[in-house]
mmCIF file of C-alpha atoms in Angstrom:
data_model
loop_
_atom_site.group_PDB
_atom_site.id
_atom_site.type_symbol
_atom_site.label_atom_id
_atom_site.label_comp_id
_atom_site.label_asym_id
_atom_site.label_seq_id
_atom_site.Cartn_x
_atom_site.Cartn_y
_atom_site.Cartn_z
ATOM 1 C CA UNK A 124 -33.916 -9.567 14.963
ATOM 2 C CA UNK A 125 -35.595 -7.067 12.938
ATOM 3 C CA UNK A 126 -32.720 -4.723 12.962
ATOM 4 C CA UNK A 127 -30.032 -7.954 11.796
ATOM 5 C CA UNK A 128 -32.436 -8.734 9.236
ATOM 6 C CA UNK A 129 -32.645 -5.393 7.924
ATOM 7 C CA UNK A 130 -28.839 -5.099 8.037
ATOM 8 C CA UNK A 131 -28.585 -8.681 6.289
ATOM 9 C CA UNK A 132 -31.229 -7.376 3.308
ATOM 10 C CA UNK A 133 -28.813 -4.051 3.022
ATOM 11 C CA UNK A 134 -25.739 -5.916 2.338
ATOM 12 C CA UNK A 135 -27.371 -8.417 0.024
ATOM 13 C CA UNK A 136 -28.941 -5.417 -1.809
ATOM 14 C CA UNK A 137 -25.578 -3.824 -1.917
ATOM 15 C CA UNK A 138 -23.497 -6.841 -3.264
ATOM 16 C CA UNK A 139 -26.237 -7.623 -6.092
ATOM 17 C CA UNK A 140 -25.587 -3.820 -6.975
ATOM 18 C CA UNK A 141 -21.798 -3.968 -7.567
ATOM 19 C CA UNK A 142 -22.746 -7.243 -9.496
ATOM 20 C CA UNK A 143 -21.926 -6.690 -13.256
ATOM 21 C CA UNK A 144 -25.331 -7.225 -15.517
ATOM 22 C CA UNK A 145 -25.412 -9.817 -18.190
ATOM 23 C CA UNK A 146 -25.406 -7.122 -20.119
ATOM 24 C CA UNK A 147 -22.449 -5.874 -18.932
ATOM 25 C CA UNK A 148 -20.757 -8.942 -19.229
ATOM 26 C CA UNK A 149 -21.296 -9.352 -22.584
ATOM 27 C CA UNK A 150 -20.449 -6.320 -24.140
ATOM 28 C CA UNK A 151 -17.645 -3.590 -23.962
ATOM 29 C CA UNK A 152 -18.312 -1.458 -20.685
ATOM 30 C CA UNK A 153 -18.595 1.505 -23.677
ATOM 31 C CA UNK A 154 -21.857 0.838 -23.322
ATOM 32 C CA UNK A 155 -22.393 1.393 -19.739
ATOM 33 C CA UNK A 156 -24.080 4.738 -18.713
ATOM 34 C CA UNK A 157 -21.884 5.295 -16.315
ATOM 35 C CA UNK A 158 -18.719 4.729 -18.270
ATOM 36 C CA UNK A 159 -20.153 6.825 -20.809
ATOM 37 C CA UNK A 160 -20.362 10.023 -18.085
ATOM 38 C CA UNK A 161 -16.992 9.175 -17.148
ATOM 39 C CA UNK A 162 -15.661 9.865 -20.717
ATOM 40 C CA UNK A 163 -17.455 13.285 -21.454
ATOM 41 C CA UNK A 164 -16.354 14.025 -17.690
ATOM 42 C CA UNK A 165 -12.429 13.254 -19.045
ATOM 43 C CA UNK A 166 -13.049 15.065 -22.058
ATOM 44 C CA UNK A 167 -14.533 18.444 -20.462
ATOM 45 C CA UNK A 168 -11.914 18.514 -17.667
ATOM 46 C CA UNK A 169 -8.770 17.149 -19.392
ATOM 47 C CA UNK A 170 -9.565 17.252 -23.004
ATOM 48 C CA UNK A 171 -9.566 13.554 -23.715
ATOM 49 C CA UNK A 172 -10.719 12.457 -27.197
ATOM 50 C CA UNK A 173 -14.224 10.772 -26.623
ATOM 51 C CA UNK A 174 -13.964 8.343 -29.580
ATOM 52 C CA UNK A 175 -10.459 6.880 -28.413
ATOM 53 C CA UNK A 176 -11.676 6.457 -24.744
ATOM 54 C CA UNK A 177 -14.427 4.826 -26.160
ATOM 55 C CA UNK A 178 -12.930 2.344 -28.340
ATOM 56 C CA UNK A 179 -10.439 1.743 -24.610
ATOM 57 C CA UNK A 180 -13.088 1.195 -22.521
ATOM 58 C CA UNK A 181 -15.042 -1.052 -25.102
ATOM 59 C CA UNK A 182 -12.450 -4.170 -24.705
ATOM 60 C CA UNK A 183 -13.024 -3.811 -21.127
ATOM 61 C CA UNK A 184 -14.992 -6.067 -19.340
ATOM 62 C CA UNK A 185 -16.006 -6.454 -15.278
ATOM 63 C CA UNK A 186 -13.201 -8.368 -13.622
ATOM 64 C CA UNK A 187 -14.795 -10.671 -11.190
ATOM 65 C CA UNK A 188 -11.519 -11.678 -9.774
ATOM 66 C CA UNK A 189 -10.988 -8.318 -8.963
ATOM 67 C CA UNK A 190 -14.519 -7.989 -7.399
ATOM 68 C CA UNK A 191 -13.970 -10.490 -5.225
ATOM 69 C CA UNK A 192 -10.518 -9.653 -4.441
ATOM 70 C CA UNK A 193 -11.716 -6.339 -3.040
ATOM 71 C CA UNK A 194 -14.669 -7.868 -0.793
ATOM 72 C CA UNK A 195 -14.169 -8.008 2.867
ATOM 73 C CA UNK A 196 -13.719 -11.651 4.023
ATOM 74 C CA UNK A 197 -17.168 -12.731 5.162
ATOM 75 C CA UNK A 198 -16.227 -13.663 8.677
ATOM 76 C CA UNK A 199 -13.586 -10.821 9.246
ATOM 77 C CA UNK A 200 -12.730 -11.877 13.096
ATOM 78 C CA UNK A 201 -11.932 -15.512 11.794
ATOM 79 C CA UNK A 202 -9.485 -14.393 9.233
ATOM 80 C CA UNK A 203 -7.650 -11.365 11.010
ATOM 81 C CA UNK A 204 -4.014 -12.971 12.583
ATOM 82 C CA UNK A 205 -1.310 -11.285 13.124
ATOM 83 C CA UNK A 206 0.651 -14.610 13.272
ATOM 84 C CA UNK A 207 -0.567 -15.442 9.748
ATOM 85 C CA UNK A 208 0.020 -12.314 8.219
ATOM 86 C CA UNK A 209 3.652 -11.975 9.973
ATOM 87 C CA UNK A 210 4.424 -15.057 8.480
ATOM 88 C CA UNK A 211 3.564 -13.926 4.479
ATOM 89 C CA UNK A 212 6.308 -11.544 5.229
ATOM 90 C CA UNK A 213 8.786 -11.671 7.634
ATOM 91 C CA UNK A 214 10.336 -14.706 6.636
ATOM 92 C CA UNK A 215 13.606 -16.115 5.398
ATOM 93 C CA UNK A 216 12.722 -15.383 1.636
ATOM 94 C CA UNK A 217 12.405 -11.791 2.115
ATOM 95 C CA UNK A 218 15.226 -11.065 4.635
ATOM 96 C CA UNK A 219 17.610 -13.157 2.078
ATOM 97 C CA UNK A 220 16.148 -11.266 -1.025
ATOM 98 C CA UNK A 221 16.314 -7.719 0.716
ATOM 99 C CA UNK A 222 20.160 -8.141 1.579
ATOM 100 C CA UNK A 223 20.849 -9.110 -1.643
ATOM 101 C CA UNK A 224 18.779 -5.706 -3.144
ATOM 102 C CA UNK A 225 20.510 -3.540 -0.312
ATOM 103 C CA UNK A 226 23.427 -4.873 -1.642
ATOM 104 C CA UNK A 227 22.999 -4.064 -5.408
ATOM 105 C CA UNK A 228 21.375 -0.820 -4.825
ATOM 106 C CA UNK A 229 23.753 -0.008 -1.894
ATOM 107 C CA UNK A 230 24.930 3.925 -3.703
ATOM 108 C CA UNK A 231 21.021 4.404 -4.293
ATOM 109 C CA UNK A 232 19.797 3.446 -0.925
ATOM 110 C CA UNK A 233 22.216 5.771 0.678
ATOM 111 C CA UNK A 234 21.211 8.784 -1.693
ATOM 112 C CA UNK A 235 17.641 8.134 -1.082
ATOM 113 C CA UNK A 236 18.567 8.140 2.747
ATOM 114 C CA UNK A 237 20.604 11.131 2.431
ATOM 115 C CA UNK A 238 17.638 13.356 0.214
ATOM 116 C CA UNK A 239 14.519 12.264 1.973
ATOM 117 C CA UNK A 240 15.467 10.886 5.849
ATOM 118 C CA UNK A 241 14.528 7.760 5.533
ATOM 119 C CA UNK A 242 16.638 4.706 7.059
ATOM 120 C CA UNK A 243 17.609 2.531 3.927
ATOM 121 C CA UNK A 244 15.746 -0.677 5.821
ATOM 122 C CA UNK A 245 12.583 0.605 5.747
ATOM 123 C CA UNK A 246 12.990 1.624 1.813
ATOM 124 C CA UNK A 247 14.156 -2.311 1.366
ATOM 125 C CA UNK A 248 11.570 -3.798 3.515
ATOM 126 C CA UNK A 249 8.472 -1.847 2.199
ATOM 127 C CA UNK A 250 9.579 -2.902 -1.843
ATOM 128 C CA UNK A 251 10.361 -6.346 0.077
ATOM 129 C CA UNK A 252 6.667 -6.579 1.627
ATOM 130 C CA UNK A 253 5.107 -5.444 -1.440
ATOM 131 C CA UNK A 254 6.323 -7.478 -4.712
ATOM 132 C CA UNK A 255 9.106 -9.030 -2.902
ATOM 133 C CA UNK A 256 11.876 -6.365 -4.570
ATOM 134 C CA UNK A 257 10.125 -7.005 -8.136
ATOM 135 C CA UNK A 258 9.255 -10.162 -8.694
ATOM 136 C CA UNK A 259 5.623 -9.838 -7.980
ATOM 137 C CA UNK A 260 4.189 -6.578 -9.846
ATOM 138 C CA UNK A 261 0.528 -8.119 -10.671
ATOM 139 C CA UNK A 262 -0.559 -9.342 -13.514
ATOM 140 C CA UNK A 263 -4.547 -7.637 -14.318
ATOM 141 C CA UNK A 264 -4.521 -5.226 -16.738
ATOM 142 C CA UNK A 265 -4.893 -1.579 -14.686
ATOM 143 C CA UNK A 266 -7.232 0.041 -16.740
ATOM 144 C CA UNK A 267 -9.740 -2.758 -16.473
ATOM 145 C CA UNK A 268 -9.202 -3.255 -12.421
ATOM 146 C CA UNK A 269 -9.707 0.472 -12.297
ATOM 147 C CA UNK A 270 -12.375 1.126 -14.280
ATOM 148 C CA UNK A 271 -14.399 -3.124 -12.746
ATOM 149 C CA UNK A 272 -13.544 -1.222 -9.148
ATOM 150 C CA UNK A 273 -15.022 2.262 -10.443
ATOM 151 C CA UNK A 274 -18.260 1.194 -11.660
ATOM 152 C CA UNK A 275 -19.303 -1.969 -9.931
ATOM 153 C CA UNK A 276 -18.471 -1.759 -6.440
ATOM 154 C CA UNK A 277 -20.129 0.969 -4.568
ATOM 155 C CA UNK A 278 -18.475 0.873 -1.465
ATOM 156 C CA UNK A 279 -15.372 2.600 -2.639
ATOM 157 C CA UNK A 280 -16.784 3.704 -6.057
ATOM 158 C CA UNK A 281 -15.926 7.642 -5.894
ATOM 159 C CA UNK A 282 -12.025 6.799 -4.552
ATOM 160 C CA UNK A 283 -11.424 4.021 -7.974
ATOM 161 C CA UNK A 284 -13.379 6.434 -10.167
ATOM 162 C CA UNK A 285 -10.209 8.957 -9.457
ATOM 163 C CA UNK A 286 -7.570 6.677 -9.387
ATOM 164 C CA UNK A 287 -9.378 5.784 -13.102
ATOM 165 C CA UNK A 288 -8.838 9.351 -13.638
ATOM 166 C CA UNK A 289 -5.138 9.942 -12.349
ATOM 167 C CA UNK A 290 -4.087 6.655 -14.001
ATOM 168 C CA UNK A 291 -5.745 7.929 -17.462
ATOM 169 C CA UNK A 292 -3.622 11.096 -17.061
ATOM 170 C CA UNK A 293 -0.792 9.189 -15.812
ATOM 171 C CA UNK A 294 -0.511 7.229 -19.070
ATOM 172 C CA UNK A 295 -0.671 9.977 -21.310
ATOM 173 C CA UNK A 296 1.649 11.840 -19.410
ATOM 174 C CA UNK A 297 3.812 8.899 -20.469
ATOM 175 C CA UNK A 298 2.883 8.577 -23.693
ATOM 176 C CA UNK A 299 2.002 4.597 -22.811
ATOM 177 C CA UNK A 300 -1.332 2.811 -23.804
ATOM 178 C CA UNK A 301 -3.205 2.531 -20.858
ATOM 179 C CA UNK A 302 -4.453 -0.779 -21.892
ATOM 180 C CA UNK A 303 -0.508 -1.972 -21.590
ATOM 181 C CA UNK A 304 -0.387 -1.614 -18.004
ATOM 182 C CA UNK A 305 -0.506 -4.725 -15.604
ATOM 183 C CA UNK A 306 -0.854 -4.224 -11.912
ATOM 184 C CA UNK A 307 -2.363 -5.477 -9.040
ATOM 185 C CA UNK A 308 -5.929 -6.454 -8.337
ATOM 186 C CA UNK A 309 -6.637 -2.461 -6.736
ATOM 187 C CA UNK A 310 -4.839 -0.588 -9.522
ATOM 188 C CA UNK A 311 -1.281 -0.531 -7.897
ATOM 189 C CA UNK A 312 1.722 0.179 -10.011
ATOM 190 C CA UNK A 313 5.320 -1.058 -10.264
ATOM 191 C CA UNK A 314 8.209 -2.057 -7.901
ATOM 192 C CA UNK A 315 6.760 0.207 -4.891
ATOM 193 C CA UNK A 316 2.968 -0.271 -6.205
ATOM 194 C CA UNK A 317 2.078 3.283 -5.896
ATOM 195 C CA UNK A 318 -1.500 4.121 -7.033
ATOM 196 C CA UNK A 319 -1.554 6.166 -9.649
ATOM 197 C CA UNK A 320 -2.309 9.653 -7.818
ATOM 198 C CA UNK A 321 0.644 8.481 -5.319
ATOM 199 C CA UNK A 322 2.843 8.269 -8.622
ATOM 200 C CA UNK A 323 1.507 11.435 -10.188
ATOM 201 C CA UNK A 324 2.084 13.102 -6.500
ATOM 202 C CA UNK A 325 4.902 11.300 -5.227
ATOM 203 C CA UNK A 326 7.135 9.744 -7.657
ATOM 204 C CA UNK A 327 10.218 11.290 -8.758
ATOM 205 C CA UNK A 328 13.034 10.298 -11.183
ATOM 206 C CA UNK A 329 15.934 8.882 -9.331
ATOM 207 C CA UNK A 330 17.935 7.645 -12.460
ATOM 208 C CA UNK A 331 18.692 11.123 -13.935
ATOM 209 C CA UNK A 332 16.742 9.592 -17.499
ATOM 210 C CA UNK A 333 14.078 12.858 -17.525
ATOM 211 C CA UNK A 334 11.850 10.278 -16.835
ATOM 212 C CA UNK A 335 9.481 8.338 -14.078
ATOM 213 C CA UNK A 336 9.264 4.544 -14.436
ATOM 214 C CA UNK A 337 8.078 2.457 -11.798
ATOM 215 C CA UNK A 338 8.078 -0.810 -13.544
ATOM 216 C CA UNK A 339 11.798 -1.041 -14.512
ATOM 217 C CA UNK A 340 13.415 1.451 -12.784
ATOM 218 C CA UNK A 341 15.043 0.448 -9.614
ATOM 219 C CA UNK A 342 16.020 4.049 -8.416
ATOM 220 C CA UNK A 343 12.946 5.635 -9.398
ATOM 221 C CA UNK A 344 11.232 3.282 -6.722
ATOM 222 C CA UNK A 345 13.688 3.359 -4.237
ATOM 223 C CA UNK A 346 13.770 7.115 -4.397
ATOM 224 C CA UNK A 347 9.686 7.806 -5.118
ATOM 225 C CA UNK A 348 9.774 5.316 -1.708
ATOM 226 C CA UNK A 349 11.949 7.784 0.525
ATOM 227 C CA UNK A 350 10.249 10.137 -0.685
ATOM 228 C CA UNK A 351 6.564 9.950 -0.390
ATOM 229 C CA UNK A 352 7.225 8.787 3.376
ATOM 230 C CA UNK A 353 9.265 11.880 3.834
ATOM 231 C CA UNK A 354 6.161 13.749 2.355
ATOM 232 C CA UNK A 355 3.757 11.910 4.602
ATOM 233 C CA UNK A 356 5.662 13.239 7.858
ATOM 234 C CA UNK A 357 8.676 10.928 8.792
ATOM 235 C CA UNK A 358 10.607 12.074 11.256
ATOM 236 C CA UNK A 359 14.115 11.545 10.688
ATOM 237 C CA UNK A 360 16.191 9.966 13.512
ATOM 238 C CA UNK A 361 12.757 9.060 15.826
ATOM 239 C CA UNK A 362 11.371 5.776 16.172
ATOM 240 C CA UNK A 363 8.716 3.383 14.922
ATOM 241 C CA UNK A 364 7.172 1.703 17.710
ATOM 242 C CA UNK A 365 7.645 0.138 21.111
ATOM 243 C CA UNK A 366 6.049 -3.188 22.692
ATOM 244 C CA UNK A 367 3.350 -2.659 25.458
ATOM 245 C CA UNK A 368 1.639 -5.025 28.239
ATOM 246 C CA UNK A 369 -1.491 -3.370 29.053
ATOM 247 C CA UNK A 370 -3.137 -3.506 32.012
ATOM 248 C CA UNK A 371 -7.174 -3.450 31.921
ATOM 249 C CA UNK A 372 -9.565 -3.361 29.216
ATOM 250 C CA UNK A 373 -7.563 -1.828 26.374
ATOM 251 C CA UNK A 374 -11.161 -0.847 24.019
ATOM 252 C CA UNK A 375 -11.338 2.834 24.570
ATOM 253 C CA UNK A 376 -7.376 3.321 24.185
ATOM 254 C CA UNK A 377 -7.990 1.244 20.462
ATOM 255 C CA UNK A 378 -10.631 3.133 19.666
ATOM 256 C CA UNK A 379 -8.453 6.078 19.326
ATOM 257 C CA UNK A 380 -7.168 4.935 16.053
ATOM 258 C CA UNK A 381 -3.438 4.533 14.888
ATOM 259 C CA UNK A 382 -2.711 8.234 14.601
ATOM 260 C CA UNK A 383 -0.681 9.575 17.329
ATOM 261 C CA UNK A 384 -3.103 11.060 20.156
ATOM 262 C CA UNK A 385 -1.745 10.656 23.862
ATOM 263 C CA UNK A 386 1.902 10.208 25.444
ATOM 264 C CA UNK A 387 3.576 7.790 26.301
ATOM 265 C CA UNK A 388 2.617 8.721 30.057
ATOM 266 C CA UNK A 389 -0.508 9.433 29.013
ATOM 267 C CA UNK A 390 -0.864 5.883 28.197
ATOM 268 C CA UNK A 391 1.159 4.614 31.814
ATOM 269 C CA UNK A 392 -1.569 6.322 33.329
ATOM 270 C CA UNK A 393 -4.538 4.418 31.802
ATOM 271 C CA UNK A 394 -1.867 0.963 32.171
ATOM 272 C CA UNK A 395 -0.034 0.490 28.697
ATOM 273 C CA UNK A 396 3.549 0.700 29.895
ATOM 274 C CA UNK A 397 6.271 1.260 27.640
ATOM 275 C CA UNK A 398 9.834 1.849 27.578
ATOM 276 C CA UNK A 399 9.684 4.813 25.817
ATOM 277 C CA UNK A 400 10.138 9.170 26.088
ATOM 278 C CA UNK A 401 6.948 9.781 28.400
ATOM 279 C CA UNK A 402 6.214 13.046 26.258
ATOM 280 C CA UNK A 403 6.438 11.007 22.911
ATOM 281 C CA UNK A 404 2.878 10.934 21.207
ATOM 282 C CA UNK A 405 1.902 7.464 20.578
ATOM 283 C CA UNK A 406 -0.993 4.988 19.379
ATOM 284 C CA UNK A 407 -1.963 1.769 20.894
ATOM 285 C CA UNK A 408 -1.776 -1.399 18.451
ATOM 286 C CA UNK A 409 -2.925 -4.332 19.007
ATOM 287 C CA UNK A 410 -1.934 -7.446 16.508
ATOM 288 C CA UNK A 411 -4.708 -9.986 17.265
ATOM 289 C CA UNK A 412 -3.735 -13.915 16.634
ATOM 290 C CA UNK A 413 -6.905 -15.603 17.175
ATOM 291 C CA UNK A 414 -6.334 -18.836 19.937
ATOM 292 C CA UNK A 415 -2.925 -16.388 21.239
ATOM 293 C CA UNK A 416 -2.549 -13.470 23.537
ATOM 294 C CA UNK A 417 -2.575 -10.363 21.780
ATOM 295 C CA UNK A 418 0.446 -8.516 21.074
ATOM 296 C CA UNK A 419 0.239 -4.739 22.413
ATOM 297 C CA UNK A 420 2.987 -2.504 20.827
ATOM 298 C CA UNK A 421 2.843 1.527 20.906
ATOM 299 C CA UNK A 422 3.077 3.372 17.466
ATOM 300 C CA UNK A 423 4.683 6.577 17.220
ATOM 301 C CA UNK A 424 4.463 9.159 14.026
ATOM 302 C CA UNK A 425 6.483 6.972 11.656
ATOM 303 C CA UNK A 426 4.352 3.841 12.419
ATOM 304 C CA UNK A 427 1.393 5.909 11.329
ATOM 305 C CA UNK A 428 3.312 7.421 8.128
ATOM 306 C CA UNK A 429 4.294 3.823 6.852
ATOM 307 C CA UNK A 430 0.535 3.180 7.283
ATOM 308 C CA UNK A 431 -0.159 6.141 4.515
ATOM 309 C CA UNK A 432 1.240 3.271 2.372
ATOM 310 C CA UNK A 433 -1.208 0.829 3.362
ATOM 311 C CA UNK A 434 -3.694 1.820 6.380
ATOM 312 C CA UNK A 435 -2.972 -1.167 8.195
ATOM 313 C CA UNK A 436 -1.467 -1.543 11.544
ATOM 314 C CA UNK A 437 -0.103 -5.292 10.746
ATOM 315 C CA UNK A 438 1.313 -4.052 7.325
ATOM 316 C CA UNK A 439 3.227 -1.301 9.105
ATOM 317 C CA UNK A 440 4.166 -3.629 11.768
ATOM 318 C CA UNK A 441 5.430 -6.234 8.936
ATOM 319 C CA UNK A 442 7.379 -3.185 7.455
ATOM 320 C CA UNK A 443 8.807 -2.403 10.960
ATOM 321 C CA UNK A 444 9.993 -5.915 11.749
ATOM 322 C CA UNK A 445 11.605 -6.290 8.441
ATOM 323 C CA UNK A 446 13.520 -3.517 8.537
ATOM 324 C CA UNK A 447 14.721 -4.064 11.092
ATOM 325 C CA UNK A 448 15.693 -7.983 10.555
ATOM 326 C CA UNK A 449 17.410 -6.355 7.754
ATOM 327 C CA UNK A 450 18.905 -3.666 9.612
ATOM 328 C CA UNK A 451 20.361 -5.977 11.788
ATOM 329 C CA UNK A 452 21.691 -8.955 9.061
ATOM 330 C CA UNK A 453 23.117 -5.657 7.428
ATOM 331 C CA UNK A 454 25.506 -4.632 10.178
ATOM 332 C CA UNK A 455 26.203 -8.056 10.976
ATOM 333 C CA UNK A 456 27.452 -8.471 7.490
ATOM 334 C CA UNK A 457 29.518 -5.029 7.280
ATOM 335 C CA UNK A 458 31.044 -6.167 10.771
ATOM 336 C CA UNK A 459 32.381 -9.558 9.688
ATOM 337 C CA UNK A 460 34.002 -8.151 6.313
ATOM 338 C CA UNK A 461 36.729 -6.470 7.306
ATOM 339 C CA UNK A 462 37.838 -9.525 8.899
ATOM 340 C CA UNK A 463 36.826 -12.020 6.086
ATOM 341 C CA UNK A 464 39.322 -9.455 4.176
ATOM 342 C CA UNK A 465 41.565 -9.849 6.325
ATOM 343 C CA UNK A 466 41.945 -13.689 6.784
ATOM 344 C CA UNK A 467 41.716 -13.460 2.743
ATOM 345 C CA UNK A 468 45.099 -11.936 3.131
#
């Protein structure tokens, strides 16, 4: 009891830490101490000017939206399902809106394909899982997500304080006002929502305009998507994953991680069986529905490089089944049009 309470006291103590003062609240986050370091730090390493960061970061406010957005749930086991989350999507609206962007961006795809290795379905499916192929690009300004995430949540503090950085270099790379940008609640950017050191690393342009733009530029996201996968490891050709039944208590196979660490026959021997190349390395994954069975699949290398996008074994599974939904509808549909042609005749 003493060791729960302790525990209990350490979160509380945490939260009330990442909680913006009054103070704070009321006035330009200029005036924070730690904002202020941040600025000289900008203007020693990259030669910002102090007074213009100032006068940016002094509109600026704590987002509490985004501070809550970023908070674990506070019952995690009660809101993890894989059925739920499948559902958001894999689902009739994305399938539908991904043919119809396969489709359009057909010559693209196939480049991208071509350049960095990558099937053209999992390009579609990962813009289609993300801001369903552009229509949902967030709407909080990035600067003040950023900097909220930076300064007044401790947890993850030191990562958002150099995403603040990249994304301040990122915009004057671009000669755009940082306080233009809109985004999602974490800082994401664009059609793909790349971070902005994924963008500064990552992103090329696919348009041929001497320019990257991930907002309006269809190619640039299609091709920044093939090719920060390719960059991450995919393996051209090789599979995603596999389904499992697993025999036993599965615990010390999980706790492995999703990175590729044991065969395939590795795994037969310790009862996961898959149909799969017994030398193949793989990763156990389970996709928990709470009141269902759980739902054992094996992850190979390019399961663990889509989750480099988002380290999460049911977004990379969502990815996965998308693509290949898509993959699927798409050959259906280039098999039946020859002979729609033809009857047309």
């Amino acid at each position: 009891m003493k060791h729960l309470a302790s525990s209990l006291l350490l979160a509380l103590s945490l939260s009330l830490a990442a909680l913006p003062t009054s103070a704070e609240q009321g006035t330009g986050l200029s005036q924070n101490p730690d904002v202020q370091a941040f600025i000289a730090g900008m203007h020693e390493q990259h030669g910002f000017d102090i007074a213009h960061l100032t006068r940016q970061f002094a509109v600026l406010r704590p987002n509490a939206t985004v501070l809550k957005a970023i908070r674990p749930p506070a019952v995690p086991e009660k809101q993890r399902s894989w059925e739920r989350y499948r559902e958001r999507f894999v689902n009739e609206q994305r399938l539908a809106g991904g043919l119809s962007f396969w489709q359009k961006h057909a010559a693209t795809l196939q480049r991208a394909e071509a350049i960095h290795g990558v099937p053209a379905e999992v390009i579609v499916a990962i813009i289609g899982v993300e801001t369903i192929y552009g229509q949902h690009m967030g709407s909080f300004g990035v600067l003040e997500a950023l900097a909220s995430l930076a300064f007044f949540y401790p947890p993850r503090s030191e990562f958002f304080r150099g995403e603040l950085e990249q994304f301040l270099l990122l915009a004057r790379e671009n000669g755009i006002s940082p306080l233009s940008v809109k985004g999602s609640y974490a800082g994401a950017i664009g059609i793909p929502q790349f971070m902005p050191s994924s963008q500064r690393r990552f992103a090329v342009d696919f348009d041929g305009d001497d320019r990257i733009d991930l907002r309006q530029s269809y190619p640039d996201a299609i091709g920044s998507v093939g090719r920060f996968l390719q960059q991450h490891g995919w393996q051209t050709g090789e599979p995603v994953a596999v389904p499992a039944t697993v025999n036993g208590n599965p615990a010390a196979l999980l706790a492995l991680g999703i990175k590729p660490s044991l065969s395939v026959s590795e795994f037969a021997a310790q009862g996961v069986a898959a149909v799969a190349d017994g030398d193949r390395a793989a990763a156990l994954i389970d996709l928990v529905t709470p009141g269902a069975a759980t739902e054992y699949w094996l992850g190979f290398n390019n399961f663990y490089v889509i989750t480099r996008y988002n380290r999460s074994s049911f977004y990379a599974m969502a990815v996965f089944q998308l693509a290949e939904e898509l993959r699927l509808a798409q050959a259906a549909r280039a098999a039946a049009a020859p002979v729609a042609r033809g009857g047309a005749r």
